[in-house]
Amino acid sequence: MPESENEFFRIRKEKLQRIREKGINPYPAKFHRTHTSKQAIDQFIKCEASEVPFDEKISMAGRIMGRRGMGKASFIDLKDIDGNIQIMMRSNQLNERYDDLDDLDIGDWIGATGTIFRTRTSEITLQVENFELLSKSLLPLPEKWHGLTDTETRYRQKYLDLISNENAKNTAIQRSKLVSHIRNFMNTRGFLEVETPILVPVAAGGMAHPFITHHNALDRNLYLRIATELHLKRLVVGGLEKVYEIGRVFRNEGIDLQHNPEFTTMESYEAFADYSDVMKMVEDLVSSSAAHLNGSMKLEYGDKVLDFTPPWPRMNLREKIISESGIDFLEHDSVDSLKSAMANIGINVTQQVSWAGLMDKLISEKVEPSLVQPCFLVDYPVAMSPLAKKSETDSNIAERFEGFVCGMEICNSFTELNDPEDQRLRFEEQEKLHQQFQNEEMDRLDEDFLVSIEHGLPPTGGLGIGIDRLAMLLTNNPSIREVILFPQLRN
């Protein structure tokens, strides 16, 4: 602890001792609050407008964020979940209890009971008749209570960020509203919310390196799920025709502005639908989320104005790659050929060893930066899409799309592969590639899943949407760490 904080800690501990010596419990079990700051202010303004006195006694609670003395009165800035309100303590009102204010500090939680009035400076204020210490703060708030500026501290001590930075608090609230809206949107469309395992015997359903753990009682290695896909499709096999899950998935990957090792997705699967149906649903879901959080389908993100109004452009992936890079992936169907073509236009391909890995690099380098407004890239190579159904018109292409905004992928969708023989062959190919290119991310063969779809998976449209990235866009935050309350950080 820094020396300055040490001194604050010592002084506040002395105040804590004095409070206890007075017979006051500095950490009571509860407090009955009748109004938040916003509720009190709104009710007072409503009474003013109708010329009805607002003279009822109310109780409020919050954290002390500022304090000013004026003769025999003290003014305290009280902060709660809804905002701030000024409260006034008068010595002639509180009598001997007025001296107890000397043991209060910025950062303490208090409850106060009194009546609302408007001061001569027109500020709506609670005139306190009685107050109660709810929690004594032993350490001071950061940066003299005006906000954190050190980014690392903000992420490591999120509670201080929420206290000090209004944007951090608003982002947390908006993210919660986003998840609630997504849940309501899916429920209204007849989807059933379900839960699937987090610990799985095979880390399949995506191309990612998993986290490994060991179960002692079973004496077996398990993995943290990298996707919820294969279990959700098992449920469709079982007759639950429209299912979704909102939950954390875990991928042992790097950390940057768009990636965190644990993140939240919403995956959904709808029987008798294809990727065109899902595309329409994504437009409706995201555009309605933007309107719900911001009041408009148009919103600012950094220095850009994004328009989420449907319909979004559908861009053929092959045509888009050709226009941005001059490379036609159908003409470069081998690793060496594609690698050479990419190297010729200045792309560093030293880290990619598989054809799918090279394609992913090509898309991220040449295509994604140009995708600013909401749009879909449509029809991916089958080699990049081991769980997607082949196009009926071209066996090299899978019925798959990804949604992009500001160069960032926000969703991935397929017409799901429901031919069990084709799926087995594709999984077996992924296993061969995994053995050949162990450092690259590959999907894995899940025998139990294959057995399930051998019982019959109906035509199904599937979707995975990244809630963290969507929250970034809808709350105007450039980093995923701003929208995850407790992001992973280096030691």
Short mmCIF file of C-alpha atoms in Angstrom, two decimals:
data_model
loop_
_atom_site.label_atom_id
_atom_site.label_comp_id
_atom_site.label_asym_id
_atom_site.label_seq_id
_atom_site.Cartn_x
_atom_site.Cartn_y
_atom_site.Cartn_z
CA MET A 1 0.00 0.00 0.00
CA PRO A 2 1.44 3.45 -0.94
CA GLU A 3 2.43 5.66 2.01
CA SER A 4 -0.36 8.17 1.23
CA GLU A 5 -2.97 5.41 1.28
CA ASN A 6 -1.39 4.04 4.46
CA GLU A 7 -2.00 7.37 6.18
CA PHE A 8 -5.60 7.54 4.94
CA PHE A 9 -6.11 3.98 6.17
CA ARG A 10 -4.73 4.84 9.63
CA ILE A 11 -6.91 7.94 10.00
CA ARG A 12 -10.05 6.14 8.87
CA LYS A 13 -9.34 3.22 11.21
CA GLU A 14 -9.21 5.74 14.07
CA LYS A 15 -12.59 7.13 12.98
CA LEU A 16 -13.95 3.61 12.79
CA GLN A 17 -12.85 2.99 16.36
CA ARG A 18 -14.54 6.20 17.56
CA ILE A 19 -17.75 5.21 15.79
CA ARG A 20 -17.75 1.83 17.54
CA GLU A 21 -17.01 3.44 20.90
CA LYS A 22 -20.21 5.49 20.45
CA GLY A 23 -22.15 2.24 20.19
CA ILE A 24 -22.78 2.66 16.47
CA ASN A 25 -22.54 -0.38 14.19
CA PRO A 26 -20.56 0.86 11.15
CA TYR A 27 -21.65 -2.14 9.06
CA PRO A 28 -25.40 -2.76 9.68
CA ALA A 29 -27.23 -5.59 7.98
CA LYS A 30 -29.84 -3.59 6.04
CA PHE A 31 -31.47 -0.23 5.38
CA HIS A 32 -34.98 0.45 4.13
CA ARG A 33 -34.71 2.76 1.11
CA THR A 34 -37.93 4.23 -0.27
CA HIS A 35 -36.51 6.17 -3.25
CA THR A 36 -33.45 6.25 -5.47
CA SER A 37 -32.09 9.66 -6.41
CA LYS A 38 -33.88 9.66 -9.74
CA GLN A 39 -37.18 8.48 -8.26
CA ALA A 40 -37.07 11.22 -5.64
CA ILE A 41 -36.17 13.96 -8.13
CA ASP A 42 -38.78 12.80 -10.66
CA GLN A 43 -41.51 12.69 -8.03
CA PHE A 44 -40.59 16.16 -6.72
CA ILE A 45 -40.65 17.67 -10.23
CA LYS A 46 -44.01 16.02 -10.93
CA CYS A 47 -45.47 17.49 -7.73
CA GLU A 48 -44.05 20.93 -8.59
CA ALA A 49 -45.67 20.80 -12.02
CA SER A 50 -49.06 19.96 -10.53
CA GLU A 51 -48.55 22.44 -7.65
CA VAL A 52 -48.96 19.70 -5.08
CA PRO A 53 -46.56 19.80 -2.10
CA PHE A 54 -44.13 16.89 -1.91
CA ASP A 55 -43.90 16.74 1.86
CA GLU A 56 -43.69 13.01 2.55
CA LYS A 57 -40.65 11.70 4.36
CA ILE A 58 -38.45 9.53 2.20
CA SER A 59 -35.34 7.45 2.77
CA MET A 60 -32.38 7.38 0.39
CA ALA A 61 -29.03 5.59 0.44
CA GLY A 62 -25.76 5.89 -1.44
CA ARG A 63 -22.06 6.64 -1.37
CA ILE A 64 -20.66 10.01 -0.25
CA MET A 65 -18.88 11.56 -3.25
CA GLY A 66 -18.43 15.13 -2.04
CA ARG A 67 -18.89 17.30 1.03
CA ARG A 68 -19.07 21.05 1.68
CA GLY A 69 -19.58 23.01 4.89
CA MET A 70 -21.54 26.23 5.16
CA GLY A 71 -21.91 27.61 8.71
CA LYS A 72 -24.07 25.27 10.73
CA ALA A 73 -24.96 23.17 7.68
CA SER A 74 -23.16 20.53 5.65
CA PHE A 75 -23.95 19.56 2.06
CA ILE A 76 -23.16 16.05 0.86
CA ASP A 77 -23.21 14.70 -2.70
CA LEU A 78 -24.81 11.26 -2.52
CA LYS A 79 -24.40 8.80 -5.41
CA ASP A 80 -26.58 5.74 -6.02
CA ILE A 81 -27.31 3.46 -8.97
CA ASP A 82 -29.54 6.10 -10.64
CA GLY A 83 -27.33 9.15 -10.24
CA ASN A 84 -26.56 11.87 -7.70
CA ILE A 85 -28.51 14.03 -5.30
CA GLN A 86 -27.51 16.69 -2.80
CA ILE A 87 -28.41 16.14 0.82
CA MET A 88 -28.29 18.83 3.52
CA MET A 89 -27.41 18.22 7.17
CA ARG A 90 -28.35 21.05 9.62
CA SER A 91 -26.99 21.21 13.17
CA ASN A 92 -30.33 22.48 14.56
CA GLN A 93 -32.09 19.54 12.91
CA LEU A 94 -29.68 16.77 13.87
CA ASN A 95 -28.62 18.22 17.28
CA GLU A 96 -25.87 16.07 18.90
CA ARG A 97 -25.79 13.74 15.89
CA TYR A 98 -24.38 16.59 13.81
CA ASP A 99 -20.99 15.98 15.42
CA ASP A 100 -21.01 12.43 14.00
CA LEU A 101 -20.41 13.97 10.57
CA ASP A 102 -16.77 14.47 11.61
CA ASP A 103 -16.28 10.72 11.37
CA LEU A 104 -17.72 10.45 7.85
CA ASP A 105 -15.47 10.41 4.78
CA ILE A 106 -15.85 10.51 1.04
CA GLY A 107 -16.44 6.92 -0.01
CA ASP A 108 -18.64 6.00 3.00
CA TRP A 109 -22.12 4.58 2.40
CA ILE A 110 -24.94 6.27 4.35
CA GLY A 111 -28.70 6.16 4.53
CA ALA A 112 -30.67 9.36 5.12
CA THR A 113 -34.31 10.16 5.89
CA GLY A 114 -35.96 13.52 5.39
CA THR A 115 -37.96 15.71 3.00
CA ILE A 116 -37.18 17.04 -0.46
CA PHE A 117 -37.03 20.76 -1.22
CA ARG A 118 -35.40 23.11 -3.72
CA THR A 119 -32.58 25.37 -2.48
CA ARG A 120 -32.16 29.08 -3.27
CA THR A 121 -29.79 28.01 -6.07
CA SER A 122 -32.64 25.82 -7.41
CA GLU A 123 -30.96 22.47 -6.62
CA ILE A 124 -33.29 19.68 -5.55
CA THR A 125 -32.04 18.56 -2.14
CA LEU A 126 -32.91 16.13 0.64
CA GLN A 127 -33.10 17.91 4.03
CA VAL A 128 -31.99 15.23 6.46
CA GLU A 129 -33.80 14.55 9.72
CA ASN A 130 -31.87 11.39 10.51
CA PHE A 131 -28.99 9.47 8.96
CA GLU A 132 -27.25 6.14 9.40
CA LEU A 133 -23.77 4.94 8.51
CA LEU A 134 -24.14 1.85 6.30
CA SER A 135 -20.52 1.05 5.50
CA LYS A 136 -17.30 2.77 6.56
CA SER A 137 -14.78 3.06 3.71
CA LEU A 138 -11.23 2.46 4.94
CA LEU A 139 -9.48 3.41 1.70
CA PRO A 140 -9.95 6.64 -0.30
CA LEU A 141 -11.45 6.75 -3.74
CA PRO A 142 -8.95 7.17 -6.60
CA GLU A 143 -7.66 10.37 -8.15
CA LYS A 144 -9.23 12.58 -5.49
CA TRP A 145 -12.60 11.06 -6.43
CA HIS A 146 -12.61 12.61 -9.90
CA GLY A 147 -12.04 9.43 -11.86
CA LEU A 148 -9.44 6.87 -12.80
CA THR A 149 -7.10 7.66 -15.67
CA ASP A 150 -4.78 4.63 -15.58
CA THR A 151 -6.26 2.03 -17.91
CA GLU A 152 -4.66 -0.98 -16.23
CA THR A 153 -5.98 0.09 -12.82
CA ARG A 154 -9.43 0.59 -14.30
CA TYR A 155 -9.50 -2.99 -15.60
CA ARG A 156 -7.86 -4.61 -12.56
CA GLN A 157 -10.01 -2.79 -10.00
CA LYS A 158 -13.31 -2.60 -11.84
CA TYR A 159 -15.17 -1.56 -8.72
CA LEU A 160 -13.15 1.69 -8.64
CA ASP A 161 -13.84 2.22 -12.33
CA LEU A 162 -17.58 1.85 -11.75
CA ILE A 163 -17.45 4.33 -8.85
CA SER A 164 -15.34 6.91 -10.64
CA ASN A 165 -16.28 6.73 -14.32
CA GLU A 166 -19.85 7.31 -15.39
CA ASN A 167 -19.17 5.69 -18.78
CA ALA A 168 -18.07 2.45 -17.10
CA LYS A 169 -21.27 2.29 -15.07
CA ASN A 170 -23.45 3.16 -18.07
CA THR A 171 -21.70 0.53 -20.20
CA ALA A 172 -22.37 -2.15 -17.58
CA ILE A 173 -26.04 -1.15 -17.43
CA GLN A 174 -26.39 -0.98 -21.22
CA ARG A 175 -24.78 -4.40 -21.65
CA SER A 176 -27.27 -5.89 -19.21
CA LYS A 177 -30.12 -4.25 -21.14
CA LEU A 178 -28.69 -5.66 -24.38
CA VAL A 179 -28.68 -9.22 -23.04
CA SER A 180 -32.23 -8.80 -21.74
CA HIS A 181 -33.36 -7.48 -25.12
CA ILE A 182 -31.75 -10.39 -26.96
CA ARG A 183 -33.45 -12.83 -24.59
CA ASN A 184 -36.84 -11.16 -25.08
CA PHE A 185 -36.34 -11.04 -28.85
CA MET A 186 -35.63 -14.77 -29.03
CA ASN A 187 -38.41 -15.72 -26.62
CA THR A 188 -40.93 -13.68 -28.60
CA ARG A 189 -39.94 -15.61 -31.72
CA GLY A 190 -40.72 -18.90 -30.03
CA PHE A 191 -37.19 -19.98 -29.17
CA LEU A 192 -36.60 -22.02 -26.01
CA GLU A 193 -33.70 -20.93 -23.82
CA VAL A 194 -31.58 -23.88 -22.68
CA GLU A 195 -28.30 -24.61 -20.91
CA THR A 196 -25.60 -26.95 -22.20
CA PRO A 197 -22.40 -28.28 -20.55
CA ILE A 198 -19.38 -26.07 -19.97
CA LEU A 199 -17.10 -29.03 -19.21
CA VAL A 200 -17.02 -31.27 -22.27
CA PRO A 201 -15.08 -34.41 -23.28
CA VAL A 202 -14.38 -33.07 -26.79
CA ALA A 203 -13.76 -29.38 -27.54
CA ALA A 204 -15.64 -29.24 -30.85
CA GLY A 205 -18.04 -26.91 -32.63
CA GLY A 206 -15.45 -24.30 -33.56
CA MET A 207 -11.87 -23.76 -34.62
CA ALA A 208 -10.01 -22.83 -31.44
CA HIS A 209 -7.47 -24.09 -28.92
CA PRO A 210 -9.29 -25.19 -25.75
CA PHE A 211 -8.50 -24.92 -22.05
CA ILE A 212 -7.87 -28.33 -20.47
CA THR A 213 -8.78 -29.45 -16.96
CA HIS A 214 -8.93 -32.75 -15.07
CA HIS A 215 -11.86 -34.30 -13.25
CA ASN A 216 -10.55 -36.24 -10.27
CA ALA A 217 -13.54 -38.50 -9.56
CA LEU A 218 -13.85 -39.57 -13.20
CA ASP A 219 -10.07 -39.54 -13.67
CA ARG A 220 -10.39 -37.99 -17.11
CA ASN A 221 -9.38 -34.82 -18.90
CA LEU A 222 -12.16 -32.43 -19.81
CA TYR A 223 -12.21 -29.18 -21.76
CA LEU A 224 -13.93 -25.85 -21.30
CA ARG A 225 -16.34 -25.53 -24.20
CA ILE A 226 -15.24 -23.47 -27.20
CA ALA A 227 -18.81 -23.31 -28.53
CA THR A 228 -22.31 -24.44 -27.61
CA GLU A 229 -23.15 -25.60 -31.14
CA LEU A 230 -22.99 -29.38 -31.02
CA HIS A 231 -25.04 -29.76 -27.86
CA LEU A 232 -27.68 -27.34 -29.12
CA LYS A 233 -28.00 -29.30 -32.36
CA ARG A 234 -28.43 -32.50 -30.33
CA LEU A 235 -31.50 -30.82 -28.82
CA VAL A 236 -32.90 -30.10 -32.29
CA VAL A 237 -32.41 -33.79 -33.08
CA GLY A 238 -34.43 -34.46 -29.91
CA GLY A 239 -37.35 -32.40 -31.21
CA LEU A 240 -36.70 -29.03 -29.53
CA GLU A 241 -37.08 -27.25 -32.86
CA LYS A 242 -36.04 -23.70 -31.84
CA VAL A 243 -33.39 -23.38 -29.13
CA TYR A 244 -30.86 -20.80 -27.99
CA GLU A 245 -28.29 -20.31 -25.26
CA ILE A 246 -26.64 -17.18 -23.90
CA GLY A 247 -23.43 -18.11 -22.13
CA ARG A 248 -19.67 -18.00 -21.78
CA VAL A 249 -17.33 -19.90 -24.07
CA PHE A 250 -13.59 -20.26 -23.59
CA ARG A 251 -10.79 -20.15 -26.15
CA ASN A 252 -7.09 -20.35 -25.36
CA GLU A 253 -6.12 -17.49 -27.65
CA GLY A 254 -4.42 -14.12 -27.57
CA ILE A 255 -5.73 -10.98 -25.90
CA ASP A 256 -6.33 -7.77 -27.86
CA LEU A 257 -8.99 -5.12 -28.46
CA GLN A 258 -11.41 -7.70 -29.87
CA HIS A 259 -10.42 -10.90 -28.04
CA ASN A 260 -10.71 -12.15 -24.46
CA PRO A 261 -10.12 -15.81 -23.53
CA GLU A 262 -13.64 -16.05 -22.10
CA PHE A 263 -16.47 -14.29 -23.87
CA THR A 264 -20.24 -14.41 -24.21
CA THR A 265 -22.18 -15.70 -27.18
CA MET A 266 -25.77 -16.24 -28.12
CA GLU A 267 -26.13 -19.35 -30.27
CA SER A 268 -29.46 -20.33 -31.78
CA TYR A 269 -30.74 -23.19 -33.96
CA GLU A 270 -34.02 -23.20 -35.83
CA ALA A 271 -35.42 -26.26 -37.57
CA PHE A 272 -36.68 -25.89 -41.15
CA ALA A 273 -34.73 -22.62 -41.65
CA ASP A 274 -31.60 -21.90 -43.71
CA TYR A 275 -28.92 -19.23 -43.57
CA SER A 276 -31.07 -16.75 -45.51
CA ASP A 277 -33.70 -16.92 -42.79
CA VAL A 278 -31.02 -16.46 -40.14
CA MET A 279 -29.60 -13.46 -42.00
CA LYS A 280 -32.96 -11.71 -41.77
CA MET A 281 -33.21 -12.57 -38.07
CA VAL A 282 -29.75 -11.10 -37.39
CA GLU A 283 -30.71 -7.82 -39.08
CA ASP A 284 -33.85 -7.59 -37.00
CA LEU A 285 -32.09 -8.57 -33.77
CA VAL A 286 -29.17 -6.15 -34.09
CA SER A 287 -31.16 -3.22 -35.46
CA SER A 288 -33.79 -3.57 -32.74
CA SER A 289 -31.01 -3.80 -30.13
CA ALA A 290 -29.52 -0.55 -31.42
CA ALA A 291 -32.91 1.15 -31.23
CA HIS A 292 -33.59 -0.27 -27.76
CA LEU A 293 -30.30 0.96 -26.31
CA ASN A 294 -29.86 4.22 -28.23
CA GLY A 295 -33.31 5.20 -29.43
CA SER A 296 -32.20 4.96 -33.07
CA MET A 297 -30.81 2.49 -35.57
CA LYS A 298 -28.16 5.10 -36.39
CA LEU A 299 -25.46 5.70 -33.81
CA GLU A 300 -21.94 7.00 -33.38
CA TYR A 301 -18.98 4.66 -33.04
CA GLY A 302 -15.71 6.54 -32.71
CA ASP A 303 -15.60 8.98 -35.60
CA LYS A 304 -18.14 7.04 -37.66
CA VAL A 305 -21.92 7.02 -37.86
CA LEU A 306 -23.21 3.46 -38.23
CA ASP A 307 -26.61 2.67 -39.71
CA PHE A 308 -28.05 -0.67 -38.58
CA THR A 309 -31.31 -0.21 -40.49
CA PRO A 310 -32.23 -3.38 -42.46
CA PRO A 311 -31.60 -4.68 -45.00
CA TRP A 312 -27.81 -4.96 -44.81
CA PRO A 313 -25.75 -5.51 -47.96
CA ARG A 314 -25.07 -9.15 -48.89
CA MET A 315 -21.57 -9.47 -50.37
CA ASN A 316 -20.42 -12.63 -52.09
CA LEU A 317 -17.14 -13.60 -50.39
CA ARG A 318 -15.39 -14.77 -53.55
CA GLU A 319 -16.30 -11.60 -55.45
CA LYS A 320 -15.28 -9.39 -52.52
CA ILE A 321 -11.88 -11.08 -52.18
CA ILE A 322 -11.25 -10.71 -55.91
CA SER A 323 -12.17 -7.00 -55.83
CA GLU A 324 -9.96 -6.27 -52.79
CA SER A 325 -6.97 -8.52 -53.54
CA GLY A 326 -7.19 -9.83 -57.10
CA ILE A 327 -7.08 -13.42 -55.79
CA ASP A 328 -9.70 -15.97 -56.83
CA PHE A 329 -9.57 -18.74 -54.24
CA LEU A 330 -11.18 -21.23 -56.65
CA GLU A 331 -8.08 -20.88 -58.84
CA HIS A 332 -5.74 -21.50 -55.89
CA ASP A 333 -6.99 -24.74 -54.36
CA SER A 334 -3.64 -25.85 -52.91
CA VAL A 335 -1.66 -24.48 -49.98
CA ASP A 336 1.38 -23.63 -52.10
CA SER A 337 -0.65 -21.90 -54.80
CA LEU A 338 -2.64 -19.75 -52.37
CA LYS A 339 0.42 -18.96 -50.28
CA SER A 340 2.32 -17.80 -53.34
CA ALA A 341 -0.57 -15.61 -54.54
CA MET A 342 -0.88 -13.98 -51.11
CA ALA A 343 2.87 -13.42 -50.78
CA ASN A 344 2.84 -11.72 -54.19
CA ILE A 345 0.52 -9.01 -52.86
CA GLY A 346 2.56 -8.44 -49.70
CA ILE A 347 0.76 -10.62 -47.13
CA ASN A 348 3.01 -12.27 -44.55
CA VAL A 349 2.10 -15.98 -44.71
CA THR A 350 4.88 -17.40 -42.56
CA GLN A 351 2.52 -18.30 -39.71
CA GLN A 352 -0.18 -20.05 -41.76
CA VAL A 353 0.28 -23.66 -42.88
CA SER A 354 -3.20 -24.84 -43.91
CA TRP A 355 -5.37 -23.66 -46.80
CA ALA A 356 -8.18 -22.62 -44.41
CA GLY A 357 -5.69 -20.73 -42.27
CA LEU A 358 -4.40 -18.87 -45.30
CA MET A 359 -7.94 -17.96 -46.37
CA ASP A 360 -8.71 -16.63 -42.93
CA LYS A 361 -5.58 -14.47 -43.11
CA LEU A 362 -6.50 -13.22 -46.60
CA ILE A 363 -9.97 -12.20 -45.47
CA SER A 364 -8.73 -10.44 -42.33
CA GLU A 365 -5.96 -8.57 -44.20
CA LYS A 366 -7.73 -7.53 -47.39
CA VAL A 367 -11.48 -7.70 -46.87
CA GLU A 368 -12.42 -6.98 -43.26
CA PRO A 369 -10.89 -3.46 -43.09
CA SER A 370 -13.24 -2.33 -45.87
CA LEU A 371 -16.38 -3.55 -44.06
CA VAL A 372 -17.40 -0.48 -42.05
CA GLN A 373 -21.20 -0.36 -42.24
CA PRO A 374 -23.18 -3.45 -41.14
CA CYS A 375 -23.01 -6.09 -43.86
CA PHE A 376 -22.83 -9.82 -44.54
CA LEU A 377 -20.11 -11.80 -46.30
CA VAL A 378 -21.87 -14.74 -47.90
CA ASP A 379 -20.88 -18.18 -49.25
CA TYR A 380 -17.59 -19.42 -47.82
CA PRO A 381 -15.37 -22.25 -49.07
CA VAL A 382 -16.36 -25.66 -47.69
CA ALA A 383 -12.77 -26.12 -46.48
CA MET A 384 -13.34 -23.25 -44.01
CA SER A 385 -16.76 -24.49 -42.91
CA PRO A 386 -16.74 -28.10 -41.65
CA LEU A 387 -20.20 -27.82 -40.04
CA ALA A 388 -22.00 -26.03 -42.90
CA LYS A 389 -24.13 -27.52 -45.67
CA LYS A 390 -22.76 -27.36 -49.21
CA SER A 391 -24.44 -25.11 -51.73
CA GLU A 392 -26.78 -26.99 -54.05
CA THR A 393 -25.24 -25.15 -57.02
CA ASP A 394 -21.51 -25.38 -56.17
CA SER A 395 -20.00 -28.20 -54.10
CA ASN A 396 -16.95 -26.03 -53.27
CA ILE A 397 -19.10 -23.46 -51.46
CA ALA A 398 -20.88 -23.72 -48.10
CA GLU A 399 -24.10 -21.94 -47.17
CA ARG A 400 -22.43 -19.74 -44.58
CA PHE A 401 -22.33 -16.04 -43.78
CA GLU A 402 -20.53 -13.81 -41.32
CA GLY A 403 -21.76 -10.39 -40.20
CA PHE A 404 -19.28 -7.50 -39.98
CA VAL A 405 -19.32 -3.96 -38.61
CA CYS A 406 -16.26 -1.66 -38.53
CA GLY A 407 -14.08 -4.51 -39.78
CA MET A 408 -15.12 -6.67 -36.82
CA GLU A 409 -16.90 -10.01 -37.10
CA ILE A 410 -20.00 -10.01 -34.91
CA CYS A 411 -21.71 -13.23 -36.00
CA ASN A 412 -21.28 -16.49 -37.88
CA SER A 413 -24.06 -18.61 -39.37
CA PHE A 414 -24.62 -21.73 -41.45
CA THR A 415 -27.29 -23.75 -43.03
CA GLU A 416 -26.34 -26.65 -40.78
CA LEU A 417 -24.85 -29.79 -42.28
CA ASN A 418 -27.37 -32.53 -41.46
CA ASP A 419 -26.02 -35.33 -43.69
CA PRO A 420 -24.32 -37.60 -41.13
CA GLU A 421 -22.09 -39.29 -43.70
CA ASP A 422 -20.82 -36.00 -45.11
CA GLN A 423 -20.35 -34.68 -41.56
CA ARG A 424 -18.29 -37.72 -40.57
CA LEU A 425 -16.05 -37.31 -43.60
CA ARG A 426 -15.51 -33.62 -42.82
CA PHE A 427 -14.70 -34.31 -39.17
CA GLU A 428 -12.25 -37.01 -40.21
CA GLU A 429 -10.60 -34.52 -42.56
CA GLN A 430 -10.35 -32.04 -39.68
CA GLU A 431 -8.67 -34.70 -37.54
CA LYS A 432 -6.10 -35.34 -40.29
CA LEU A 433 -5.42 -31.62 -40.57
CA HIS A 434 -5.13 -31.39 -36.78
CA GLN A 435 -2.42 -34.05 -36.81
CA GLN A 436 -0.66 -32.36 -39.71
CA PHE A 437 -0.94 -28.76 -38.46
CA GLN A 438 -1.10 -29.03 -34.67
CA ASN A 439 -0.45 -25.32 -34.07
CA GLU A 440 -3.44 -24.24 -36.19
CA GLU A 441 -6.99 -24.15 -34.91
CA MET A 442 -9.12 -27.03 -36.22
CA ASP A 443 -12.51 -28.45 -35.39
CA ARG A 444 -12.53 -31.87 -33.73
CA LEU A 445 -14.47 -35.09 -34.27
CA ASP A 446 -17.22 -35.61 -31.69
CA GLU A 447 -18.46 -39.19 -32.03
CA ASP A 448 -21.48 -38.71 -29.78
CA PHE A 449 -22.61 -35.78 -31.93
CA LEU A 450 -22.25 -37.87 -35.06
CA VAL A 451 -24.38 -40.61 -33.50
CA SER A 452 -27.02 -38.01 -32.63
CA ILE A 453 -27.41 -36.69 -36.16
CA GLU A 454 -27.49 -40.26 -37.48
CA HIS A 455 -30.90 -40.29 -35.76
CA GLY A 456 -31.94 -37.40 -38.01
CA LEU A 457 -31.25 -33.66 -37.79
CA PRO A 458 -33.92 -31.72 -39.71
CA PRO A 459 -32.92 -28.84 -42.00
CA THR A 460 -31.62 -26.21 -39.56
CA GLY A 461 -30.34 -22.66 -39.60
CA GLY A 462 -27.74 -21.94 -36.93
CA LEU A 463 -26.27 -18.70 -35.56
CA GLY A 464 -23.50 -17.64 -33.20
CA ILE A 465 -23.37 -13.96 -32.28
CA GLY A 466 -20.71 -12.32 -30.10
CA ILE A 467 -22.44 -10.32 -27.38
CA ASP A 468 -19.25 -8.59 -26.21
CA ARG A 469 -18.44 -7.20 -29.66
CA LEU A 470 -22.04 -6.20 -30.22
CA ALA A 471 -21.95 -4.40 -26.86
CA MET A 472 -18.77 -2.59 -27.95
CA LEU A 473 -20.52 -1.25 -31.03
CA LEU A 474 -23.77 -0.28 -29.31
CA THR A 475 -22.05 1.48 -26.38
CA ASN A 476 -19.32 3.19 -28.44
CA ASN A 477 -16.39 1.41 -26.77
CA PRO A 478 -13.25 0.54 -28.77
CA SER A 479 -12.04 -2.32 -26.57
CA ILE A 480 -13.65 -5.57 -25.45
CA ARG A 481 -12.18 -4.92 -21.99
CA GLU A 482 -14.55 -1.99 -21.60
CA VAL A 483 -17.64 -4.19 -21.93
CA ILE A 484 -16.47 -7.23 -19.93
CA LEU A 485 -16.68 -6.46 -16.23
CA PHE A 486 -13.68 -8.61 -15.32
CA PRO A 487 -11.42 -9.08 -18.39
CA GLN A 488 -8.38 -11.35 -18.30
CA LEU A 489 -5.12 -9.44 -17.81
CA ARG A 490 -1.43 -10.23 -17.73
CA ASN A 491 0.21 -10.60 -14.33
#
